[in-house]
PDB file of C-alpha atoms in Angstrom:
ATOM      1  CA  MET A   1       0.045   3.765  28.042  1.00 54.00           C
ATOM      2  CA  MET A   2      -0.359   0.320  26.491  1.00 59.00           C
ATOM      3  CA  THR A   3       1.740  -2.653  27.455  1.00 60.00           C
ATOM      4  CA  HIS A   4       3.500  -4.835  24.887  1.00 57.00           C
ATOM      5  CA  GLY A   5       0.667  -7.371  25.211  1.00 65.00           C
ATOM      6  CA  GLY A   6      -1.890  -4.588  24.855  1.00 70.00           C
ATOM      7  CA  TYR A   7      -0.372  -3.417  21.571  1.00 63.00           C
ATOM      8  CA  LYS A   8      -0.249  -6.982  20.296  1.00 68.00           C
ATOM      9  CA  HIS A   9      -3.916  -7.511  21.131  1.00 73.00           C
ATOM     10  CA  ALA A  10      -4.910  -4.165  19.594  1.00 73.00           C
ATOM     11  CA  ILE A  11      -2.941  -4.859  16.403  1.00 71.00           C
ATOM     12  CA  LEU A  12      -4.349  -8.369  16.028  1.00 68.00           C
ATOM     13  CA  THR A  13      -7.865  -7.042  16.636  1.00 72.00           C
ATOM     14  CA  ALA A  14      -7.346  -4.351  13.981  1.00 69.00           C
ATOM     15  CA  ILE A  15      -6.056  -6.945  11.516  1.00 67.00           C
ATOM     16  CA  ARG A  16      -9.024  -9.233  12.192  1.00 64.00           C
ATOM     17  CA  ASP A  17     -11.529  -6.379  11.823  1.00 66.00           C
ATOM     18  CA  ASN A  18      -9.915  -5.066   8.658  1.00 62.00           C
ATOM     19  CA  LEU A  19      -9.837  -8.468   6.999  1.00 57.00           C
ATOM     20  CA  ALA A  20     -13.594  -8.595   7.478  1.00 55.00           C
ATOM     21  CA  ILE A  21     -14.036  -5.443   5.404  1.00 49.00           C
ATOM     22  CA  ALA A  22     -14.556  -6.610   1.831  1.00 39.00           C
ATOM     23  CA  GLN A  23     -13.610  -3.398   0.050  1.00 41.00           C
ATOM     24  CA  ARG A  24     -10.439  -2.481   1.905  1.00 47.00           C
ATOM     25  CA  ALA A  25      -7.778  -2.751  -0.748  1.00 53.00           C
ATOM     26  CA  HIS A  26      -6.735  -0.355  -3.448  1.00 55.00           C
ATOM     27  CA  ALA A  27      -4.088  -1.144  -6.008  1.00 55.00           C
ATOM     28  CA  ILE A  28      -2.504   1.300  -8.381  1.00 56.00           C
ATOM     29  CA  THR A  29      -0.425  -0.103 -11.195  1.00 54.00           C
ATOM     30  CA  VAL A  30       1.899   2.406 -12.797  1.00 54.00           C
ATOM     31  CA  GLY A  31       2.421   1.609 -16.479  1.00 51.00           C
ATOM     32  CA  ARG A  32       5.753   1.202 -18.233  1.00 41.00           C
ATOM     33  CA  ALA A  33       5.994   4.745 -19.530  1.00 37.00           C
ATOM     34  CA  GLU A  34       7.362   6.184 -16.308  1.00 39.00           C
ATOM     35  CA  ALA A  35       8.021   3.130 -14.147  1.00 41.00           C
ATOM     36  CA  ALA A  36      10.926   3.668 -11.766  1.00 37.00           C
ATOM     37  CA  GLN A  37      12.513   0.400 -12.768  1.00 39.00           C
ATOM     38  CA  ASP A  38      11.729  -2.206 -15.364  1.00 44.00           C
ATOM     39  CA  ARG A  39      13.454  -5.031 -13.499  1.00 44.00           C
ATOM     40  CA  TRP A  40      11.355  -7.919 -14.736  1.00 48.00           C
ATOM     41  CA  SER A  41       9.953  -8.843 -18.074  1.00 53.00           C
ATOM     42  CA  SER A  42       7.027 -11.057 -18.889  1.00 51.00           C
ATOM     43  CA  PRO A  43       7.704 -14.654 -19.798  1.00 58.00           C
ATOM     44  CA  LYS A  44       8.290 -15.308 -23.481  1.00 62.00           C
ATOM     45  CA  GLY A  45       5.126 -15.547 -25.488  1.00 63.00           C
ATOM     46  CA  LEU A  46       3.005 -13.691 -22.933  1.00 73.00           C
ATOM     47  CA  ASP A  47       1.641 -10.236 -23.573  1.00 83.00           C
ATOM     48  CA  ARG A  48       2.478  -7.847 -20.719  1.00 82.00           C
ATOM     49  CA  ASP A  49      -0.680  -5.775 -21.236  1.00 87.00           C
ATOM     50  CA  ALA A  50      -2.814  -8.927 -21.148  1.00 89.00           C
ATOM     51  CA  LEU A  51      -1.139  -9.969 -17.884  1.00 89.00           C
ATOM     52  CA  VAL A  52      -1.757  -6.530 -16.354  1.00 90.00           C
ATOM     53  CA  HIS A  53      -5.421  -6.633 -17.342  1.00 91.00           C
ATOM     54  CA  ARG A  54      -5.821 -10.188 -16.027  1.00 92.00           C
ATOM     55  CA  PHE A  55      -4.233  -9.094 -12.750  1.00 90.00           C
ATOM     56  CA  MET A  56      -6.628  -6.155 -12.513  1.00 92.00           C
ATOM     57  CA  GLU A  57      -9.638  -8.392 -13.250  1.00 92.00           C
ATOM     58  CA  GLU A  58      -8.611 -10.840 -10.532  1.00 91.00           C
ATOM     59  CA  LEU A  59      -8.168  -8.005  -8.020  1.00 90.00           C
ATOM     60  CA  ARG A  60     -11.613  -6.666  -8.883  1.00 91.00           C
ATOM     61  CA  ALA A  61     -13.059 -10.140  -8.397  1.00 91.00           C
ATOM     62  CA  LEU A  62     -11.632  -9.917  -4.868  1.00 88.00           C
ATOM     63  CA  ARG A  63     -13.542  -6.620  -4.494  1.00 89.00           C
ATOM     64  CA  ALA A  64     -10.452  -4.450  -4.564  1.00 90.00           C
ATOM     65  CA  HIS A  65     -10.526  -1.066  -6.260  1.00 91.00           C
ATOM     66  CA  VAL A  66      -7.963  -0.960  -9.047  1.00 91.00           C
ATOM     67  CA  PHE A  67      -6.558   1.987 -10.957  1.00 90.00           C
ATOM     68  CA  LEU A  68      -4.169   1.751 -13.906  1.00 90.00           C
ATOM     69  CA  ALA A  69      -1.915   4.780 -14.204  1.00 91.00           C
ATOM     70  CA  ARG A  70      -0.031   5.303 -17.457  1.00 89.00           C
ATOM     71  CA  THR A  71       2.219   8.006 -15.983  1.00 91.00           C
ATOM     72  CA  SER A  72       3.602   8.983 -12.603  1.00 91.00           C
ATOM     73  CA  GLU A  73       1.230  11.944 -12.501  1.00 93.00           C
ATOM     74  CA  ASP A  74      -1.692   9.590 -13.123  1.00 93.00           C
ATOM     75  CA  GLY A  75      -0.429   7.492 -10.195  1.00 93.00           C
ATOM     76  CA  ARG A  76      -0.303  10.543  -7.938  1.00 95.00           C
ATOM     77  CA  ALA A  77      -3.826  11.482  -9.087  1.00 95.00           C
ATOM     78  CA  GLY A  78      -5.033   7.989  -8.121  1.00 94.00           C
ATOM     79  CA  VAL A  79      -3.519   8.341  -4.648  1.00 96.00           C
ATOM     80  CA  ARG A  80      -5.079  11.816  -4.295  1.00 96.00           C
ATOM     81  CA  GLU A  81      -8.497  10.499  -5.372  1.00 95.00           C
ATOM     82  CA  VAL A  82      -8.532   7.697  -2.769  1.00 94.00           C
ATOM     83  CA  ILE A  83      -7.478  10.130  -0.032  1.00 96.00           C
ATOM     84  CA  LEU A  84     -10.246  12.572  -0.927  1.00 96.00           C
ATOM     85  CA  GLN A  85     -12.932   9.879  -1.354  1.00 94.00           C
ATOM     86  CA  ARG A  86     -12.171   8.316   2.018  1.00 94.00           C
ATOM     87  CA  ASN A  87     -11.580  11.601   3.863  1.00 96.00           C
ATOM     88  CA  VAL A  88      -8.145  10.371   4.958  1.00 96.00           C
ATOM     89  CA  ARG A  89      -6.392  12.420   7.621  1.00 97.00           C
ATOM     90  CA  SER A  90      -3.377  10.221   8.395  1.00 97.00           C
ATOM     91  CA  VAL A  91      -1.364   7.757   6.325  1.00 97.00           C
ATOM     92  CA  ALA A  92       1.110   5.086   7.391  1.00 96.00           C
ATOM     93  CA  LEU A  93       3.687   5.229   4.620  1.00 94.00           C
ATOM     94  CA  SER A  94       6.378   2.775   3.599  1.00 91.00           C
ATOM     95  CA  ALA A  95       9.558   3.905   1.880  1.00 89.00           C
ATOM     96  CA  SER A  96       9.616   1.472  -1.028  1.00 88.00           C
ATOM     97  CA  PRO A  97      11.256   2.572  -4.293  1.00 90.00           C
ATOM     98  CA  VAL A  98       7.934   3.006  -6.125  1.00 91.00           C
ATOM     99  CA  ILE A  99       6.558   5.184  -3.297  1.00 92.00           C
ATOM    100  CA  LEU A 100       9.689   7.333  -3.407  1.00 92.00           C
ATOM    101  CA  SER A 101       9.713   7.579  -7.216  1.00 92.00           C
ATOM    102  CA  LEU A 102       6.101   8.780  -7.291  1.00 93.00           C
ATOM    103  CA  GLY A 103       6.754  11.400  -4.616  1.00 95.00           C
ATOM    104  CA  VAL A 104       3.857  10.167  -2.474  1.00 96.00           C
ATOM    105  CA  ALA A 105       5.239  11.793   0.679  1.00 96.00           C
ATOM    106  CA  SER A 106       5.363  15.222  -0.970  1.00 96.00           C
ATOM    107  CA  LEU A 107       1.832  14.737  -2.331  1.00 97.00           C
ATOM    108  CA  LEU A 108       0.571  13.898   1.153  1.00 97.00           C
ATOM    109  CA  ALA A 109       2.369  16.917   2.610  1.00 97.00           C
ATOM    110  CA  GLU A 110       0.824  19.181  -0.059  1.00 97.00           C
ATOM    111  CA  MET A 111      -2.607  17.836   0.900  1.00 97.00           C
ATOM    112  CA  GLY A 112      -1.997  18.435   4.610  1.00 97.00           C
ATOM    113  CA  ILE A 113      -2.169  14.727   5.416  1.00 97.00           C
ATOM    114  CA  GLU A 114      -0.351  13.476   8.516  1.00 97.00           C
ATOM    115  CA  ILE A 115       2.369  10.999   7.519  1.00 97.00           C
ATOM    116  CA  ILE A 116       3.268   8.137   9.830  1.00 94.00           C
ATOM    117  CA  PRO A 117       6.640   6.988   8.494  1.00 89.00           C
ATOM    118  CA  LEU A 118       8.447   3.796   9.407  1.00 87.00           C
ATOM    119  CA  PRO A 119      10.685   4.473  12.410  1.00 87.00           C
ATOM    120  CA  ALA A 120      14.296   5.362  11.649  1.00 82.00           C
ATOM    121  CA  ASP A 121      15.631   3.317  14.545  1.00 82.00           C
ATOM    122  CA  ASN A 122      14.597   0.074  16.166  1.00 80.00           C
ATOM    123  CA  ALA A 123      14.675   1.223  19.800  1.00 86.00           C
ATOM    124  CA  PRO A 124      11.828  -0.317  21.841  1.00 86.00           C
ATOM    125  CA  SER A 125      10.378   3.075  22.770  1.00 87.00           C
ATOM    126  CA  THR A 126      10.434   4.186  19.118  1.00 88.00           C
ATOM    127  CA  ARG A 127       8.739   0.967  17.965  1.00 86.00           C
ATOM    128  CA  GLN A 128       6.112   1.318  20.710  1.00 89.00           C
ATOM    129  CA  GLU A 129       5.305   4.900  19.701  1.00 91.00           C
ATOM    130  CA  TYR A 130       5.149   3.843  16.033  1.00 90.00           C
ATOM    131  CA  LYS A 131       2.668   1.051  16.826  1.00 90.00           C
ATOM    132  CA  HIS A 132       0.545   3.492  18.806  1.00 91.00           C
ATOM    133  CA  ARG A 133       0.488   5.966  15.904  1.00 93.00           C
ATOM    134  CA  LEU A 134      -0.143   3.179  13.384  1.00 92.00           C
ATOM    135  CA  MET A 135      -3.369   2.325  15.202  1.00 92.00           C
ATOM    136  CA  THR A 136      -4.680   5.798  14.310  1.00 94.00           C
ATOM    137  CA  ALA A 137      -3.834   5.696  10.589  1.00 96.00           C
ATOM    138  CA  ASP A 138      -6.737   5.927   8.146  1.00 97.00           C
ATOM    139  CA  LEU A 139      -4.742   4.421   5.273  1.00 96.00           C
ATOM    140  CA  GLY A 140      -1.571   2.385   4.793  1.00 95.00           C
ATOM    141  CA  ILE A 141       0.385   2.800   1.563  1.00 95.00           C
ATOM    142  CA  THR A 142       3.040   0.308   0.514  1.00 93.00           C
ATOM    143  CA  GLY A 143       4.780  -0.684  -2.644  1.00 92.00           C
ATOM    144  CA  ALA A 144       4.245  -4.191  -3.953  1.00 90.00           C
ATOM    145  CA  ASP A 145       7.075  -6.147  -5.514  1.00 87.00           C
ATOM    146  CA  PHE A 146       4.978  -8.469  -7.644  1.00 87.00           C
ATOM    147  CA  GLY A 147       1.436  -9.078  -8.726  1.00 89.00           C
ATOM    148  CA  LEU A 148       0.352 -12.574  -9.711  1.00 87.00           C
ATOM    149  CA  ALA A 149      -2.043 -12.271 -12.641  1.00 88.00           C
ATOM    150  CA  GLU A 150      -3.643 -15.686 -12.171  1.00 88.00           C
ATOM    151  CA  SER A 151      -4.921 -14.933  -8.672  1.00 89.00           C
ATOM    152  CA  GLY A 152      -4.724 -11.168  -8.132  1.00 88.00           C
ATOM    153  CA  THR A 153      -2.160 -11.767  -5.410  1.00 87.00           C
ATOM    154  CA  LEU A 154       0.017  -8.881  -4.239  1.00 87.00           C
ATOM    155  CA  VAL A 155       3.491  -9.787  -3.028  1.00 88.00           C
ATOM    156  CA  VAL A 156       4.823  -7.260  -0.524  1.00 86.00           C
ATOM    157  CA  ARG A 157       8.294  -7.751   0.908  1.00 80.00           C
ATOM    158  CA  THR A 158       9.028  -6.612   4.398  1.00 79.00           C
ATOM    159  CA  GLY A 159      12.198  -5.028   5.662  1.00 73.00           C
ATOM    160  CA  PRO A 160      13.619  -1.676   6.729  1.00 65.00           C
ATOM    161  CA  SER A 161      11.707   0.258   4.034  1.00 58.00           C
ATOM    162  CA  GLU A 162       8.555  -1.896   4.005  1.00 68.00           C
ATOM    163  CA  GLY A 163       6.828  -2.598   7.279  1.00 73.00           C
ATOM    164  CA  ARG A 164       4.287  -5.408   7.191  1.00 83.00           C
ATOM    165  CA  LEU A 165       2.033  -3.639   9.693  1.00 89.00           C
ATOM    166  CA  VAL A 166       1.515  -0.746   7.235  1.00 91.00           C
ATOM    167  CA  SER A 167      -0.461  -3.145   5.029  1.00 90.00           C
ATOM    168  CA  LEU A 168      -2.327  -4.864   7.862  1.00 90.00           C
ATOM    169  CA  VAL A 169      -3.255  -2.439  10.641  1.00 92.00           C
ATOM    170  CA  PRO A 170      -4.888   0.592   8.937  1.00 94.00           C
ATOM    171  CA  PRO A 171      -8.462  -0.059   7.791  1.00 93.00           C
ATOM    172  CA  VAL A 172      -7.520   0.519   4.137  1.00 93.00           C
ATOM    173  CA  HIS A 173      -4.380  -0.675   2.355  1.00 93.00           C
ATOM    174  CA  MET A 174      -3.185   0.853  -0.900  1.00 94.00           C
ATOM    175  CA  ALA A 175      -0.513  -1.066  -2.809  1.00 93.00           C
ATOM    176  CA  ILE A 176       1.371   0.620  -5.623  1.00 93.00           C
ATOM    177  CA  LEU A 177       3.284  -1.472  -8.110  1.00 90.00           C
ATOM    178  CA  THR A 178       4.891  -1.104 -11.495  1.00 87.00           C
ATOM    179  CA  ALA A 179       3.655  -3.182 -14.400  1.00 81.00           C
TER     180      ALA A 179
END
């Protein structure tokens, strides 16, 4: 059994190692057609499609793999493809609205993939077990709240439904966001 300091060291080591891997990120942008929410609009005078394509270009320049899904089913197909290509057996999964709207958990269950969900309670023993399981995840999937077209930056909020460690500890991070 690891101590609190042992988990901290292991997590920081995993983060350091994973940051060294150039091709660790995947981003799936779900187009407007079936986006769960269209909460934000592009600034006046700017073309949304041009911003999405600029964002994708900047992500690719950072050596991320990018997939543009026009429908929810296309988004699910993109998730499925990454899982099959990387021979993923376990996924740390956030509970962001875009993850829920795409039905990622049911897709993973259909594929026989082990799901490591965020813990329901914040008890120390629960958090410790979660961190232990997180260290074994092949992939972390989160939603992203924003994408900055100019730099290819993903903005991921943290909170009860979005754990920061999901995007940092597994060797591969997949961010899903709506355009």
